[in-house]
Every structure is written in C-alpha cells, then in structure tokens.
PDB file of C-alpha atoms in Angstrom:
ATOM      1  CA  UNK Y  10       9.326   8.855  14.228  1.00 69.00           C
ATOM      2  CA  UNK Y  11       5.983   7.741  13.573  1.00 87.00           C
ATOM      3  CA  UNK Y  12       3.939  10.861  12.013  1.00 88.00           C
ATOM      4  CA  UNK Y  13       0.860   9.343  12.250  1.00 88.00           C
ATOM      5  CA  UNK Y  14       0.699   8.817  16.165  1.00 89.00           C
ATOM      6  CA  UNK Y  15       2.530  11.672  16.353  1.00 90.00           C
ATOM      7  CA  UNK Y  16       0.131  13.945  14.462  1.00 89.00           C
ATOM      8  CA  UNK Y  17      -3.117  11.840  16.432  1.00 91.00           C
ATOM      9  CA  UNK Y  18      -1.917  12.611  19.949  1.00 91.00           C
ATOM     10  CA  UNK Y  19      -2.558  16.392  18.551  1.00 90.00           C
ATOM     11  CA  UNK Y  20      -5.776  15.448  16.493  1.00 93.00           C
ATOM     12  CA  UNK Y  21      -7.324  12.773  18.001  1.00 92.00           C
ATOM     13  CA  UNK Y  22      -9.621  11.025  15.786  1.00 92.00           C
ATOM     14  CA  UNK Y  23     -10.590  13.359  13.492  1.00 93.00           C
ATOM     15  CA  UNK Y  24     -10.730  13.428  10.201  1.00 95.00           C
ATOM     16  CA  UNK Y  25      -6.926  14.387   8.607  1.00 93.00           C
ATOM     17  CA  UNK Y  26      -5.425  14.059   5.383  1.00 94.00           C
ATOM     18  CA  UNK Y  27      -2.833  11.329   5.601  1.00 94.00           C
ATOM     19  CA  UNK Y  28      -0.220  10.213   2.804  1.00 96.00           C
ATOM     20  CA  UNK Y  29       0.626   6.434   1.822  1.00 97.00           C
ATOM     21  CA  UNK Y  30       2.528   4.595  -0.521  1.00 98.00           C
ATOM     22  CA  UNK Y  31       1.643   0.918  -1.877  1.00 98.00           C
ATOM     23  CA  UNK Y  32       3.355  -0.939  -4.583  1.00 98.00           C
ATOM     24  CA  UNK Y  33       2.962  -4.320  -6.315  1.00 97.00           C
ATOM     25  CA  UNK Y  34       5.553  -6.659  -8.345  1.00 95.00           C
ATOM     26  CA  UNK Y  35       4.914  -9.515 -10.591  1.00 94.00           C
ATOM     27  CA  UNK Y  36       7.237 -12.583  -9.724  1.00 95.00           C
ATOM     28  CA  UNK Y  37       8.667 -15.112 -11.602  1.00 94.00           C
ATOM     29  CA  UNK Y  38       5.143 -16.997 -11.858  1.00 96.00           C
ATOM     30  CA  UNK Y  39       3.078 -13.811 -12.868  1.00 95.00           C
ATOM     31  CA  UNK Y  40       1.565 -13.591  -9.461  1.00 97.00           C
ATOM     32  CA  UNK Y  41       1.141 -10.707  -7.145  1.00 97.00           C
ATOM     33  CA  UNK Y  42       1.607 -10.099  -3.517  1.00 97.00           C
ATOM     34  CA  UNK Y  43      -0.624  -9.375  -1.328  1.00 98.00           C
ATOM     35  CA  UNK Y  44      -0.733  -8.922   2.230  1.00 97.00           C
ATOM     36  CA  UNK Y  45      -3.255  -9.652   5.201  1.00 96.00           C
ATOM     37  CA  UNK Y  46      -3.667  -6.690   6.923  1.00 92.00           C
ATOM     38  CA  UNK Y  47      -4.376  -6.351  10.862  1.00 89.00           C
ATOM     39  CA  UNK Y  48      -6.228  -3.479  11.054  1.00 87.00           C
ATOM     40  CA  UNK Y  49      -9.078  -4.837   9.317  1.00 89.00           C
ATOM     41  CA  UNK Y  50      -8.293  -8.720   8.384  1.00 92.00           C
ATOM     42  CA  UNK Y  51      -8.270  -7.834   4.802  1.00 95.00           C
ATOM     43  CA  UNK Y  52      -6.156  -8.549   1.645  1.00 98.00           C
ATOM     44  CA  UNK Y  53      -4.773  -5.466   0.884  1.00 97.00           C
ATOM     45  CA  UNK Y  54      -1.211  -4.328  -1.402  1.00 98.00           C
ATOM     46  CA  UNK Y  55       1.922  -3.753   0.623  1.00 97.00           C
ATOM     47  CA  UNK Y  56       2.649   0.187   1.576  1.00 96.00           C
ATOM     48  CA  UNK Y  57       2.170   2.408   4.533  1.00 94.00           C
ATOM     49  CA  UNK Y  58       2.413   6.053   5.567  1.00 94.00           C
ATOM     50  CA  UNK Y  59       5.384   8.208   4.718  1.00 96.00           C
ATOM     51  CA  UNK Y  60       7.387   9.668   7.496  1.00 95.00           C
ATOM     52  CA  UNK Y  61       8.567  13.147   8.398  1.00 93.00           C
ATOM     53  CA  UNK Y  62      11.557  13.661   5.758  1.00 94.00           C
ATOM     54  CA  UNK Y  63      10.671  11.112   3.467  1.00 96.00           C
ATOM     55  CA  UNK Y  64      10.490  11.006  -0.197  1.00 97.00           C
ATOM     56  CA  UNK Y  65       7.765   8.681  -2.012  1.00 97.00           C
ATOM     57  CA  UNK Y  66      10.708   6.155  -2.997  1.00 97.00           C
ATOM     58  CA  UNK Y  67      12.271   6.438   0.122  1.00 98.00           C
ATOM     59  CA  UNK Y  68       8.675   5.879   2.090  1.00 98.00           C
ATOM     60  CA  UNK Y  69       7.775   2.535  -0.518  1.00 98.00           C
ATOM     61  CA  UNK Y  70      11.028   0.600   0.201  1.00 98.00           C
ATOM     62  CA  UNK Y  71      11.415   1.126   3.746  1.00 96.00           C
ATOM     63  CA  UNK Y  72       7.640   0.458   4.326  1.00 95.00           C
ATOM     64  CA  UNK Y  73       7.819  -2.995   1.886  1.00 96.00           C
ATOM     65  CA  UNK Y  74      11.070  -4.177   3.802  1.00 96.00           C
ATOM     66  CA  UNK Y  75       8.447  -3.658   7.038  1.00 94.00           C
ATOM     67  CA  UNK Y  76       5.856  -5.672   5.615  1.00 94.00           C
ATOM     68  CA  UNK Y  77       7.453  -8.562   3.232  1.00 95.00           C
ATOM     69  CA  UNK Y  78      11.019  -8.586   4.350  1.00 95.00           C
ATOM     70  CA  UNK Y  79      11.417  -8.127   0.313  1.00 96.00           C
ATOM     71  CA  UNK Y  80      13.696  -5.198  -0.766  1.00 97.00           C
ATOM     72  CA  UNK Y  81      12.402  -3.344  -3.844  1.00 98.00           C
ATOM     73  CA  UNK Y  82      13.085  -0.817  -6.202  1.00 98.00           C
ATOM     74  CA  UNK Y  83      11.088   1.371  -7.862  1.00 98.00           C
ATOM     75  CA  UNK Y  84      10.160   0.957 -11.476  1.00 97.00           C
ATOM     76  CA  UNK Y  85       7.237   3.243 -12.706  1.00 96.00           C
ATOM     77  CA  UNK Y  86       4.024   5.212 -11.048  1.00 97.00           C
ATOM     78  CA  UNK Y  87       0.986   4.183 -11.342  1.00 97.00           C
ATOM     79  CA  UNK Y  88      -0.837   6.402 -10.112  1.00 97.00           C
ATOM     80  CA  UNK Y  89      -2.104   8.859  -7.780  1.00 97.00           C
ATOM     81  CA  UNK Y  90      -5.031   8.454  -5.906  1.00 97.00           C
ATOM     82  CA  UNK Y  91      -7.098  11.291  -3.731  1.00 96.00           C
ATOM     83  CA  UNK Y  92     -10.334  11.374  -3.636  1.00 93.00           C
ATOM     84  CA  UNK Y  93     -11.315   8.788  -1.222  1.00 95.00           C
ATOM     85  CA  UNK Y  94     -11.974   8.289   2.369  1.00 93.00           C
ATOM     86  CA  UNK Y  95     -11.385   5.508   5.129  1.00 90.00           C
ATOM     87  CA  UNK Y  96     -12.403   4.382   8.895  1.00 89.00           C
ATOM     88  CA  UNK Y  97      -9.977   2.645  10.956  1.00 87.00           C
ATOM     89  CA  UNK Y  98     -11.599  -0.246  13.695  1.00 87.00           C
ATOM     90  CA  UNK Y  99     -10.242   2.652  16.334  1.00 89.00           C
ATOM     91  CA  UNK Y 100     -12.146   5.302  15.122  1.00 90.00           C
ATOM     92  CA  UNK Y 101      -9.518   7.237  13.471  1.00 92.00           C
ATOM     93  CA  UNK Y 102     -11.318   9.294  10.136  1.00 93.00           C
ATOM     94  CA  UNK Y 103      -8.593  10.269   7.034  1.00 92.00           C
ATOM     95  CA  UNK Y 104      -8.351  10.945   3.841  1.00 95.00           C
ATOM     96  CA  UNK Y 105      -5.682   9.178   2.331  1.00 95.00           C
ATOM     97  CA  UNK Y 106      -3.204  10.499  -0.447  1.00 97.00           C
ATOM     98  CA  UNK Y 107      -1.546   7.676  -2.157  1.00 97.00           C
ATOM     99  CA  UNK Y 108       0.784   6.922  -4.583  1.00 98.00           C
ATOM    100  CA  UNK Y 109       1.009   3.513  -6.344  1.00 98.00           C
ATOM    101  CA  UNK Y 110       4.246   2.215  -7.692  1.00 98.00           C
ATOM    102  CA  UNK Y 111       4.962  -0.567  -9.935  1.00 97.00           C
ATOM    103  CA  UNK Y 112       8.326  -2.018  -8.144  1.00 98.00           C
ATOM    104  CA  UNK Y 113      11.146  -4.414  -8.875  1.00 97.00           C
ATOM    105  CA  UNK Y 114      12.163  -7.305  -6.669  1.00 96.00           C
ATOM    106  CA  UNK Y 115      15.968  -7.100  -5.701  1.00 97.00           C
ATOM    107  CA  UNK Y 116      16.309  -9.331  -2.813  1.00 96.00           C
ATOM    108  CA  UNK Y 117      14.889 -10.803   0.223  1.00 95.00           C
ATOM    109  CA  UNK Y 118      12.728 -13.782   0.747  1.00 94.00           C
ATOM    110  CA  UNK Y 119       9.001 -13.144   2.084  1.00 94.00           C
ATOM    111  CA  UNK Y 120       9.136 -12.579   5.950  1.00 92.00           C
ATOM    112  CA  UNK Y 121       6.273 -10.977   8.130  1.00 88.00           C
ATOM    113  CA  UNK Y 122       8.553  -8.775  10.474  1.00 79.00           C
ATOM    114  CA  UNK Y 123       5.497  -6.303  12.167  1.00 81.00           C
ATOM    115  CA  UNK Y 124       2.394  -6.392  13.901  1.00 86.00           C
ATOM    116  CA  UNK Y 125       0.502  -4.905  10.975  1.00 86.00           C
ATOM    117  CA  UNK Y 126       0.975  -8.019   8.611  1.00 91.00           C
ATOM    118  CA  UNK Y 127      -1.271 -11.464   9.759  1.00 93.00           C
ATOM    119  CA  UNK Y 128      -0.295 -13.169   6.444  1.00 95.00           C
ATOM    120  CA  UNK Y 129       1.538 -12.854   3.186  1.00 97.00           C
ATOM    121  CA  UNK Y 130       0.551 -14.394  -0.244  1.00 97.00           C
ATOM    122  CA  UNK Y 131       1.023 -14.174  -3.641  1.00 97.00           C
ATOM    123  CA  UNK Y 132      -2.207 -14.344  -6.345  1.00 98.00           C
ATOM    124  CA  UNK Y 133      -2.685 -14.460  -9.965  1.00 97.00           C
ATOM    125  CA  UNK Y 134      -4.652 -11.510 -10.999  1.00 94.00           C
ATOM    126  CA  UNK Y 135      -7.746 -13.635 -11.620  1.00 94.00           C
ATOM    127  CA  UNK Y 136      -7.928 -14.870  -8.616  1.00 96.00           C
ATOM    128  CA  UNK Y 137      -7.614 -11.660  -6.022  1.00 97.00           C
ATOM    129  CA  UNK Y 138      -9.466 -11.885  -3.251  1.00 97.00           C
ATOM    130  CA  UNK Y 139     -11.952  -8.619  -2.261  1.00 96.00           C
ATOM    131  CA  UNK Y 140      -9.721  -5.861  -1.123  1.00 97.00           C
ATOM    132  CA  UNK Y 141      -8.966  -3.790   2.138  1.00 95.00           C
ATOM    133  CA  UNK Y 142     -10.995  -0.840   0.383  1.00 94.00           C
ATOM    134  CA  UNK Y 143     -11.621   1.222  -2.888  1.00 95.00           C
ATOM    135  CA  UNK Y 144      -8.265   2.696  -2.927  1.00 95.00           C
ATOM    136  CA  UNK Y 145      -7.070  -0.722  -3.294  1.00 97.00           C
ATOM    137  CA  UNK Y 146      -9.834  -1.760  -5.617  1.00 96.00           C
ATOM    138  CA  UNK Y 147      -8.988   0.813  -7.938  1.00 96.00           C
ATOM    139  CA  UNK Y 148      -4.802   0.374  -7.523  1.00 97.00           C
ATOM    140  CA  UNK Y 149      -5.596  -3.219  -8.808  1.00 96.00           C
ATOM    141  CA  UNK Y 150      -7.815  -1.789 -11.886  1.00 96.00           C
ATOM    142  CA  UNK Y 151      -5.242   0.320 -12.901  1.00 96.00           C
ATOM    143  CA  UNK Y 152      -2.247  -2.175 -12.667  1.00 94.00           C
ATOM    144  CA  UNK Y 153      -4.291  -4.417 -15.091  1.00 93.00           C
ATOM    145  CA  UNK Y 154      -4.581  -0.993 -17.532  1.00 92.00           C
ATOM    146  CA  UNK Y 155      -1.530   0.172 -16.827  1.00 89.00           C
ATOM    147  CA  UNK Y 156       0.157   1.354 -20.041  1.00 85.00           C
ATOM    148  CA  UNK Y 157       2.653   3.790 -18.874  1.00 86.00           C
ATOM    149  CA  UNK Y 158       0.476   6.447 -18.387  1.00 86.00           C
ATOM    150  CA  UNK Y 159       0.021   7.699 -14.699  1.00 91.00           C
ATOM    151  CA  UNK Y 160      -3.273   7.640 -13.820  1.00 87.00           C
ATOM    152  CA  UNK Y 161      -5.124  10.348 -11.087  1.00 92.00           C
ATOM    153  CA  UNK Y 162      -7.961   9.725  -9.122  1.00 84.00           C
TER     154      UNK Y 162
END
C-alpha cells in the first residue's frame, strides 16, 4: 500500500502530519551516501515514509533497498526530529516526523531501482553539498555530534 497517496486522495493537499525514516552509513572510505532526490533535484539522505503496519526498522530497510539497492541494518538512533515543516513541487503541505538511524551495510552494490532517486553518491563529510531541507540539515549536524545520545528536535 502506499499510505501517503492513500491518505491524499482523502486529504488532498493539506497540511498532514506524515512519518519518515532516513539513515546514513559510513563506508569503507569514510564517506557518506547521499542521494539525488526527484521531487526537488536536491541532495538529500536515503529514507522515505513508513507504511501501514510498519515498524521504524522495518520502514528504513525496505525504503533504503528502494533507493540504493543496498541492504542495511540498523545500528543506533540518532534522533528524532518534529518540529519542522515542508512543501512538495505539487503542492502537498506536511509536517514530517522522522527518525534518523545510523545503519550498517550488509550487502548490495549501489543501484537506483525507483523514480524518486535521479542520482546516487557518496561524500566525505566536508564536502556535502546543501541539503533537500532543514530536517536534513540538522540529521547531518547531529551525525557529526553524535555520541550515543539520541537527540530530539
């Protein structure tokens, strides 16, 4: 199912509370990846909305299989991130929920396999390019901090 067409054909527009996962591992050079998004033809982390039934785990693997073709596991939270708000280039209004996960790579080579992906690519920290939005901005500020303590925004 997808929830969030689903719960649009009800709502339209509007603004709605949605939640989303994202996640980001180091690889073997001590880069990130990052992905091109559609939507908005920014450089965003991997993630999406969970579905109907999902947990958080469940909703960050199957969603980072959709975008990377990498299968992951989950290694800590980050964080937990609220109090935001975001347009989409259709109109659609939310406020997203998201957790951020530090994950683990377990297997898969980098493949884009949707429509929501225009390019993958890993970065050194230093060297991120500006980010989808402030979500994102602050998902990479934490992930630089990160210390094992869960941080809430």
């Amino acid at each position: 199912m997808d929830y969030i067409k689903w719960i649009r054909g009800k709502v339209g527009n509007e603004k709605i509370i949605l939640n989303f996962v994202s996640g980001y591992f180091i690889n073997t050079e001590g880069k990130i990846l990052l992905q091109k998004r559609n939507d908005k033809n920014m450089w965003g982390f991997p993630g999406g909305a969970i579905e109907l039934g999902e947990s958080f785990e469940e909703a960050i693997i199957r969603e980072y299989f959709e975008e990377t073709g990498l299968c992951v596991k989950v290694k800590s939270l980050i964080g937990i991130y609220s109090k935001y708000e975001d347009n989409y280039p259709n109109g659609d209004e939310a406020q997203p929920l998201s957790i951020f996960f530090e994950l683990e790579y377990v297997d898969g080579e980098i493949s884009i396999k949707d429509e929501e992906t225009i390019e993958l690519r890993y970065f050194a920290v230093e060297e991120i390019p500006n980010l989808v939005n402030k979500q994102h901005e602050d998902f990479l500020c934490d992930l630089k901090r990160f210390n094992g303590q869960v941080f809430i925004r």
